[in-house]
């Protein structure tokens, strides 16, 4: 069974790049009918917080990405790590190192002066003597001194790390007994049964160290996929200036989970030239072997385009529901079908959709000057009054076509072009020249409000 994981360090919020690797891991597990588990890497007391862990879970909830089983918190697994550190000590695969900070510093300076790579020199590796007093030792793992560690990476191919170049006997437990990052990641991945690790390639350099831990503990090494970073248009690492990095900021900006996930799956992965993927299709088609070898480029227009697509294709009742999250209570509005039909093709985000809607529902308080100049001519008042009078004649006015018919009657009776009524009426109803079809606007606000807005506009502009 394929078991993948997402292992965020809770330092603030769920990062968009983290979400992308989480999504890849999720899809791959689901495709294989396996499991996608969550591990919160919260051992750094100074930088991690419970709120940050909750923010990550909250983002997952918004996106509808469900993890399998219980969440693992590293902060609760101290005893497990201690047990495996002891195991390595007992098996002589790790050892206490009594080097003081000062000694380490001297070593470092000497190596630098000799233009050598700064690394621990292994002086306690085979130490059998009496430990120096007053030193709380760290525990170091016996890393191979020669040969190569090969990361068989599903994205990058075999990545070879020469032991002598890069590996020293790295610390697995600090002087206070706390285990170090690369040790706990390997122990957890192994004990949690993770067999496919999909993560950012900023972790590639950690992988040989983790492989050393796996091998020392005789655990199976998982398959790795290191995913290239997301870059901005200039080819630099994505930063807040290029687009939001906090996943929940996308919700605030009015993006739908479907659009965001669709956007992310295409950052670094492709399936022919297909752009739109439902969750079912992503699960069916995703394969980490198709992850691109080069960095992917973040493109806001693409995200907006996808979001517009999903908004347009969301049923009205569901859209009305979504809009309540943005403070717009439309669910019981009797004209919400007309309203959303008229507007949902015009909005790139739910926030924009909300403002397009309120622009119709709210009576204009002022009128765009340019629009007035352009639309209100000497005959406009008479035309609007004629239209108002016809609206007032008893008749059924429900659908946009009902209002359209009345406009048509005025055009015919007064022998004028459609623009002669359309332009001043638009400014009267909306305060400006842009917006959706007037017949829809009037059907949404109803006859009384239409008459009121006409009267207001005439009073203000004549
Ligand atoms: N906790 C690490 C991070 O947030 C990820 C560890 C991993 O994926 O191996 O960057």
Coordinates of C-alpha atoms and ligand atoms in Angstrom, one line a residue:
X1 CA 0.0 0.0 0.0
X2 CA 1.3 3.4 -0.9
X3 CA 1.6 5.7 2.2
X4 CA 2.5 9.3 1.6
X5 CA 2.7 12.2 4.1
X6 CA 2.8 15.9 4.6
X7 CA 5.0 17.0 7.4
X8 CA 4.8 20.7 8.0
X9 CA 6.6 22.6 10.6
X10 CA 4.0 24.8 12.3
X11 CA 5.7 28.2 12.2
X12 CA 2.9 30.4 10.9
X13 CA 0.6 29.4 8.2
X14 CA 0.2 26.8 5.4
X15 CA 2.6 27.9 2.7
X16 CA 1.4 27.7 -0.9
X17 CA 4.5 25.7 -1.9
X18 CA 3.9 23.3 1.0
X19 CA 0.3 22.9 -0.1
X20 CA 1.5 21.9 -3.6
X21 CA 3.6 19.0 -2.3
X22 CA 0.8 18.1 0.1
X23 CA -1.6 17.9 -2.9
X24 CA 0.9 15.8 -4.9
X25 CA 1.2 13.4 -1.9
X26 CA -2.5 13.3 -1.4
X27 CA -3.2 12.6 -5.1
X28 CA -0.6 9.9 -5.3
X29 CA -2.0 8.1 -2.2
X30 CA -5.6 8.4 -3.4
X31 CA -4.7 7.2 -6.8
X32 CA -3.1 4.1 -5.3
X33 CA -5.9 3.6 -2.8
X34 CA -3.3 4.2 -0.2
X35 CA -3.1 6.6 2.7
X36 CA -2.1 10.2 3.1
X37 CA -1.0 11.0 6.6
X38 CA -0.2 14.2 8.4
X39 CA 2.7 14.8 10.7
X40 CA 3.2 18.0 12.5
X41 CA 6.9 18.7 13.0
X42 CA 6.6 20.7 16.1
X43 CA 9.8 20.0 18.0
X44 CA 11.2 23.5 17.8
X45 CA 9.6 25.1 20.8
X46 CA 10.9 28.6 20.0
X47 CA 9.5 28.6 16.5
X48 CA 6.4 26.3 16.6
X49 CA 3.0 27.0 18.1
X50 CA -0.3 25.3 18.5
X51 CA -2.0 28.1 16.7
X52 CA 0.2 27.6 13.7
X53 CA -0.6 23.9 13.7
X54 CA -4.3 24.7 13.8
X55 CA -4.0 27.2 11.0
X56 CA -2.6 24.4 8.8
X57 CA -5.4 22.1 9.7
X58 CA -7.9 24.9 9.1
X59 CA -6.5 25.4 5.6
X60 CA -6.8 21.7 4.9
X61 CA -10.4 21.8 6.0
X62 CA -11.1 24.7 3.7
X63 CA -9.6 22.9 0.8
X64 CA -11.4 19.6 1.5
X65 CA -8.1 17.7 1.7
X66 CA -8.6 14.9 4.2
X67 CA -5.7 13.1 5.8
X68 CA -6.0 9.5 6.9
X69 CA -5.8 8.3 10.5
X70 CA -4.6 10.3 13.5
X71 CA -2.3 13.2 13.2
X72 CA 1.2 12.5 14.5
X73 CA 2.8 15.3 16.6
X74 CA 6.6 15.0 16.9
X75 CA 6.5 16.8 20.2
X76 CA 4.7 13.8 21.7
X77 CA 7.2 11.2 20.5
X78 CA 10.3 12.1 22.6
X79 CA 10.4 8.6 24.2
X80 CA 10.4 6.9 20.8
X81 CA 13.3 9.0 19.6
X82 CA 15.2 8.3 22.8
X83 CA 14.7 4.6 22.3
X84 CA 16.2 4.6 18.8
X85 CA 19.1 6.8 19.8
X86 CA 19.9 4.3 22.6
X87 CA 19.6 1.5 20.1
X88 CA 22.2 3.0 17.9
X89 CA 24.4 3.7 20.9
X90 CA 24.0 0.1 22.0
X91 CA 24.9 -1.2 18.6
X92 CA 27.9 1.0 18.3
X93 CA 26.4 2.8 15.3
X94 CA 26.4 6.1 17.3
X95 CA 28.5 7.5 20.0
X96 CA 28.9 10.2 22.6
X97 CA 31.0 13.1 21.5
X98 CA 32.5 15.2 24.3
X99 CA 33.9 18.0 22.2
X100 CA 33.3 21.3 23.8
X101 CA 32.0 24.3 21.9
X102 CA 35.4 25.9 22.2
X103 CA 37.1 22.9 20.7
X104 CA 34.6 22.8 17.9
X105 CA 35.3 26.4 17.2
X106 CA 39.1 25.9 17.1
X107 CA 38.6 23.0 14.7
X108 CA 36.4 25.1 12.5
X109 CA 38.9 28.0 12.4
X110 CA 41.8 25.7 11.6
X111 CA 39.9 24.1 8.8
X112 CA 38.9 27.5 7.4
X113 CA 42.5 28.7 7.6
X114 CA 43.6 25.6 5.7
X115 CA 40.8 26.1 3.2
X116 CA 39.3 22.8 4.1
X117 CA 35.7 22.0 4.3
X118 CA 34.5 22.7 7.9
X119 CA 33.3 19.4 9.4
X120 CA 33.5 17.4 12.5
X121 CA 36.7 15.4 12.4
X122 CA 35.5 12.2 14.1
X123 CA 37.8 12.4 17.1
X124 CA 35.3 10.7 19.5
X125 CA 34.2 8.1 17.0
X126 CA 36.2 5.3 18.5
X127 CA 36.8 6.9 21.9
X128 CA 37.1 4.4 24.6
X129 CA 38.7 6.5 27.4
X130 CA 37.3 8.3 30.4
X131 CA 35.0 11.0 29.3
X132 CA 36.1 14.5 30.2
X133 CA 34.3 16.1 33.1
X134 CA 31.8 18.9 32.9
X135 CA 30.8 18.2 29.3
X136 CA 27.3 17.1 28.4
X137 CA 27.9 15.0 25.3
X138 CA 26.0 15.1 22.0
X139 CA 25.3 11.8 20.2
X140 CA 26.7 11.5 16.7
X141 CA 25.9 8.8 14.2
X142 CA 28.7 6.9 12.5
X143 CA 28.3 8.0 9.0
X144 CA 30.1 6.1 6.2
X145 CA 33.5 7.6 5.5
X146 CA 33.9 6.4 2.0
X147 CA 31.6 5.4 -0.9
X148 CA 28.5 7.2 -2.0
X149 CA 25.0 7.6 -0.8
X150 CA 22.7 7.5 -3.8
X151 CA 19.3 9.1 -3.6
X152 CA 17.2 7.3 -6.1
X153 CA 14.9 10.2 -6.8
X154 CA 11.7 9.8 -8.9
X155 CA 12.0 13.3 -10.2
X156 CA 15.7 13.9 -10.5
X157 CA 17.0 10.5 -11.2
X158 CA 20.0 9.1 -9.1
X159 CA 21.6 11.9 -7.1
X160 CA 24.9 10.8 -5.8
X161 CA 26.5 12.2 -2.6
X162 CA 30.1 11.2 -2.0
X163 CA 30.4 10.3 1.7
X164 CA 33.8 11.9 2.1
X165 CA 32.7 15.2 0.5
X166 CA 29.6 15.9 2.3
X167 CA 29.1 13.7 5.3
X168 CA 30.5 13.9 8.7
X169 CA 29.3 12.1 11.8
X170 CA 26.3 14.4 12.3
X171 CA 24.6 15.0 15.6
X172 CA 21.5 13.0 16.2
X173 CA 20.9 14.1 19.8
X174 CA 21.9 17.4 21.3
X175 CA 23.6 17.8 24.7
X176 CA 20.1 18.1 26.3
X177 CA 19.1 14.8 24.8
X178 CA 16.7 16.3 22.2
X179 CA 16.9 14.6 18.8
X180 CA 17.8 16.5 15.7
X181 CA 15.7 17.1 12.6
X182 CA 17.1 14.6 10.1
X183 CA 17.0 11.8 12.7
X184 CA 13.4 12.3 13.7
X185 CA 12.2 12.7 10.1
X186 CA 13.7 9.4 9.2
X187 CA 12.5 7.6 12.3
X188 CA 9.0 8.9 11.9
X189 CA 8.8 8.2 8.2
X190 CA 9.9 4.6 8.8
X191 CA 7.7 4.0 11.8
X192 CA 4.7 5.6 10.2
X193 CA 5.1 3.3 7.2
X194 CA 5.7 6.1 4.7
X195 CA 7.1 4.5 1.6
X196 CA 6.8 7.4 -0.9
X197 CA 8.1 10.8 0.2
X198 CA 7.1 13.7 -2.1
X199 CA 8.6 17.0 -0.9
X200 CA 10.3 20.2 -2.0
X201 CA 13.8 19.9 -3.4
X202 CA 15.0 22.2 -0.7
X203 CA 15.1 19.0 1.3
X204 CA 17.3 17.1 -1.2
X205 CA 20.5 17.9 0.7
X206 CA 19.0 16.4 3.9
X207 CA 18.1 13.1 2.2
X208 CA 21.6 11.4 2.4
X209 CA 21.7 12.0 6.1
X210 CA 18.2 10.6 6.5
X211 CA 19.2 7.6 4.4
X212 CA 22.2 7.0 6.8
X213 CA 19.7 6.9 9.7
X214 CA 17.4 4.5 7.8
X215 CA 20.3 2.2 7.1
X216 CA 21.7 2.3 10.6
X217 CA 18.3 1.4 12.0
X218 CA 17.7 -1.2 9.2
X219 CA 14.6 0.5 8.1
X220 CA 13.5 0.4 4.4
X221 CA 14.4 3.5 2.6
X222 CA 11.3 5.1 1.0
X223 CA 11.0 6.2 -2.6
X224 CA 11.8 10.0 -2.8
X225 CA 10.4 12.6 -5.2
X226 CA 12.0 16.0 -4.8
X227 CA 9.8 18.6 -6.4
X228 CA 11.5 21.7 -7.9
X229 CA 10.6 25.0 -6.3
X230 CA 7.9 27.5 -7.5
X231 CA 9.5 30.5 -9.1
X232 CA 8.2 34.0 -9.9
X233 CA 8.2 35.4 -13.5
X234 CA 11.9 36.5 -13.0
X235 CA 13.0 33.0 -12.2
X236 CA 13.5 33.7 -8.5
X237 CA 12.0 31.9 -5.5
X238 CA 8.4 32.9 -5.0
X239 CA 8.1 35.6 -2.4
X240 CA 5.2 37.5 -0.9
X241 CA 5.7 40.2 -3.4
X242 CA 4.8 37.9 -6.3
X243 CA 1.6 36.5 -4.8
X244 CA 0.3 35.5 -1.5
X245 CA 2.2 32.7 0.2
X246 CA -0.4 32.0 2.9
X247 CA -3.0 29.6 1.6
X248 CA -5.8 31.2 3.6
X249 CA -5.1 34.5 1.9
X250 CA -6.4 32.9 -1.3
X251 CA -9.7 32.3 0.4
X252 CA -9.8 35.9 1.6
X253 CA -9.1 37.1 -2.0
X254 CA -12.1 35.0 -3.2
X255 CA -10.5 32.0 -4.8
X256 CA -12.3 28.7 -4.6
X257 CA -10.5 25.6 -3.3
X258 CA -11.1 23.9 -6.7
X259 CA -9.3 26.7 -8.6
X260 CA -6.4 26.8 -6.2
X261 CA -5.9 23.1 -6.2
X262 CA -6.2 23.0 -10.0
X263 CA -3.7 25.9 -10.2
X264 CA -1.2 24.1 -7.9
X265 CA -1.4 20.7 -9.6
X266 CA -0.3 22.3 -12.8
X267 CA 2.7 24.0 -11.1
X268 CA 5.3 21.5 -11.9
X269 CA 3.1 18.7 -13.3
X270 CA 1.3 18.4 -16.6
X271 CA -0.9 16.0 -18.5
X272 CA -0.6 16.9 -22.2
X273 CA -1.9 20.4 -22.5
X274 CA -4.9 19.9 -20.3
X275 CA -5.5 22.8 -17.9
X276 CA -8.7 22.1 -16.1
X277 CA -8.7 19.2 -13.7
X278 CA -11.5 18.1 -11.4
X279 CA -10.4 16.4 -8.2
X280 CA -11.4 13.1 -9.7
X281 CA -9.3 13.7 -12.8
X282 CA -6.3 14.8 -10.7
X283 CA -6.5 11.6 -8.7
X284 CA -6.9 9.5 -11.9
X285 CA -4.1 11.2 -13.9
X286 CA -1.5 12.4 -11.4
X287 CA 1.7 10.5 -11.3
X288 CA 4.9 11.9 -9.6
X289 CA 7.0 10.5 -12.4
X290 CA 5.6 13.2 -14.6
X291 CA 6.7 16.0 -12.3
X292 CA 8.9 18.5 -14.2
X293 CA 12.6 18.6 -13.5
X294 CA 12.7 22.4 -13.7
X295 CA 11.1 25.0 -11.5
X296 CA 7.6 26.0 -12.2
X297 CA 6.5 29.6 -12.8
X298 CA 3.8 31.2 -10.7
X299 CA 1.3 33.0 -12.9
X300 CA -1.5 35.1 -11.3
X301 CA -3.5 35.4 -14.6
X302 CA -3.7 31.7 -14.8
X303 CA -5.1 31.4 -11.3
X304 CA -7.7 34.1 -12.1
X305 CA -8.6 32.4 -15.3
X306 CA -9.1 29.1 -13.5
X307 CA -11.1 30.7 -10.7
X308 CA -13.4 32.5 -13.2
X309 CA -13.9 29.1 -14.8
X310 CA -14.9 27.5 -11.5
X311 CA -17.2 30.4 -10.5
X312 CA -18.9 30.3 -13.8
X313 CA -19.5 26.6 -13.5
X314 CA -20.7 26.5 -9.9
X315 CA -24.4 26.0 -9.4
X316 CA -26.2 29.1 -8.1
X317 CA -27.3 27.7 -4.9
X318 CA -23.7 26.6 -4.1
X319 CA -22.4 30.1 -5.1
X320 CA -24.9 31.7 -2.8
X321 CA -23.6 29.5 -0.1
X322 CA -20.0 30.4 -0.8
X323 CA -20.8 34.1 -0.8
X324 CA -22.2 33.9 2.8
X325 CA -18.5 33.3 3.7
X326 CA -17.9 36.8 2.3
X327 CA -20.7 38.4 4.3
X328 CA -23.2 38.4 1.5
X329 CA -26.5 36.8 2.5
X330 CA -28.1 35.8 -0.8
X331 CA -29.4 32.4 0.0
X332 CA -33.0 33.6 0.6
X333 CA -33.0 36.3 -2.1
X334 CA -35.9 35.5 -4.4
X335 CA -34.0 36.7 -7.5
X336 CA -30.7 35.0 -6.8
X337 CA -30.9 32.9 -9.9
X338 CA -31.2 35.9 -12.2
X339 CA -28.6 37.8 -10.2
X340 CA -26.0 35.0 -10.3
X341 CA -26.8 34.1 -13.9
X342 CA -26.2 37.7 -14.9
X343 CA -22.9 38.1 -13.0
X344 CA -21.1 34.9 -12.5
X345 CA -19.4 35.0 -15.9
X346 CA -18.1 38.5 -15.1
X347 CA -16.2 37.7 -11.9
X348 CA -12.6 36.5 -11.5
X349 CA -13.0 36.0 -7.7
X350 CA -15.8 35.6 -5.2
X351 CA -14.9 39.0 -3.8
X352 CA -15.4 40.5 -7.2
X353 CA -18.6 38.7 -7.6
X354 CA -19.8 40.0 -4.2
X355 CA -19.0 43.6 -5.3
X356 CA -20.7 43.2 -8.6
X357 CA -23.8 42.0 -6.8
X358 CA -23.8 44.7 -4.2
X359 CA -23.4 47.3 -7.0
X360 CA -26.7 46.1 -8.2
X361 CA -28.5 45.6 -4.9
X362 CA -27.4 48.9 -3.4
X363 CA -29.2 52.0 -4.5
X364 CA -26.5 54.3 -6.1
X365 CA -25.6 57.2 -3.8
X366 CA -23.8 59.1 -6.5
X367 CA -23.4 59.1 -10.2
X368 CA -20.3 58.9 -12.2
X369 CA -19.8 62.4 -13.7
X370 CA -18.5 61.2 -17.1
X371 CA -21.4 58.8 -17.4
X372 CA -23.9 61.5 -16.6
X373 CA -22.4 63.8 -19.2
X374 CA -22.4 61.1 -21.8
X375 CA -25.8 59.5 -21.0
X376 CA -28.1 62.3 -19.7
X377 CA -29.2 64.4 -22.7
X378 CA -31.9 67.0 -23.0
X379 CA -34.5 64.4 -23.8
X380 CA -33.4 61.8 -21.2
X381 CA -35.8 62.9 -18.5
X382 CA -38.8 62.6 -20.8
X383 CA -37.7 59.2 -22.0
X384 CA -37.1 57.9 -18.4
X385 CA -40.5 59.3 -17.3
X386 CA -42.2 57.6 -20.2
X387 CA -40.5 54.4 -19.3
X388 CA -41.5 54.8 -15.6
X389 CA -45.1 55.5 -16.6
X390 CA -45.2 52.3 -18.7
X391 CA -43.7 50.3 -15.9
X392 CA -46.4 51.6 -13.6
X393 CA -49.2 50.4 -15.8
X394 CA -50.5 47.2 -14.3
X395 CA -48.7 44.3 -15.7
X396 CA -46.6 41.3 -14.7
X397 CA -43.0 42.2 -14.2
X398 CA -40.8 39.3 -13.2
X399 CA -38.4 38.2 -15.8
X400 CA -35.7 40.2 -17.5
X401 CA -37.7 39.8 -20.8
X402 CA -40.7 41.5 -19.1
X403 CA -38.6 44.6 -18.5
X404 CA -37.0 44.3 -21.9
X405 CA -40.5 44.4 -23.5
X406 CA -41.3 47.6 -21.7
X407 CA -38.1 49.2 -22.9
X408 CA -39.0 48.0 -26.4
X409 CA -42.4 49.7 -26.2
X410 CA -40.8 53.0 -25.3
X411 CA -38.3 52.7 -28.1
X412 CA -41.2 52.0 -30.6
X413 CA -43.5 54.6 -29.2
X414 CA -41.0 57.4 -29.1
X415 CA -39.2 56.3 -32.3
X416 CA -35.8 56.4 -30.7
X417 CA -32.8 54.2 -30.7
X418 CA -32.2 51.7 -27.8
X419 CA -29.2 53.7 -26.6
X420 CA -31.4 56.7 -26.0
X421 CA -33.2 54.9 -23.2
X422 CA -30.5 52.3 -22.3
X423 CA -27.8 54.9 -21.4
X424 CA -29.6 57.2 -19.0
X425 CA -31.4 54.2 -17.5
X426 CA -28.1 52.5 -16.9
X427 CA -26.7 55.5 -15.1
X428 CA -29.9 55.9 -13.1
X429 CA -30.0 52.3 -12.0
X430 CA -26.2 51.7 -11.4
X431 CA -24.7 55.1 -11.2
X432 CA -22.2 54.3 -14.0
X433 CA -22.0 53.0 -17.5
X434 CA -20.8 49.5 -16.9
X435 CA -22.6 46.4 -15.5
X436 CA -24.7 43.6 -16.7
X437 CA -27.9 43.7 -18.9
X438 CA -30.4 46.3 -17.6
X439 CA -33.3 43.9 -18.0
X440 CA -31.6 41.6 -15.6
X441 CA -30.8 44.4 -13.2
X442 CA -34.5 45.5 -13.1
X443 CA -35.8 42.0 -12.7
X444 CA -33.5 41.6 -9.7
X445 CA -34.3 44.9 -7.9
X446 CA -38.0 44.9 -9.0
X447 CA -40.3 47.5 -10.2
X448 CA -40.5 49.7 -7.1
X449 CA -36.8 50.0 -6.7
X450 CA -36.4 50.6 -10.5
X451 CA -38.9 53.5 -10.3
X452 CA -37.2 54.9 -7.2
X453 CA -33.8 54.9 -8.8
X454 CA -35.2 56.6 -11.9
X455 CA -36.8 59.3 -9.7
X456 CA -33.5 59.7 -7.7
X457 CA -31.5 60.1 -10.9
X458 CA -33.8 62.6 -12.4
X459 CA -33.9 64.6 -9.2
X460 CA -30.1 64.6 -8.9
X461 CA -29.3 65.4 -12.5
X462 CA -31.9 67.7 -13.9
Ligands
LIG1 N1 9.0 19.9 8.2 C1 9.6 20.1 7.0 C2 9.2 21.5 6.4 O1 8.2 22.0 6.8 C3 9.3 19.1 5.9 C4 10.0 17.8 6.2 C5 9.9 16.8 5.1 O2 9.0 16.9 4.2 O3 10.7 15.9 5.1 O4 9.9 22.0 5.6

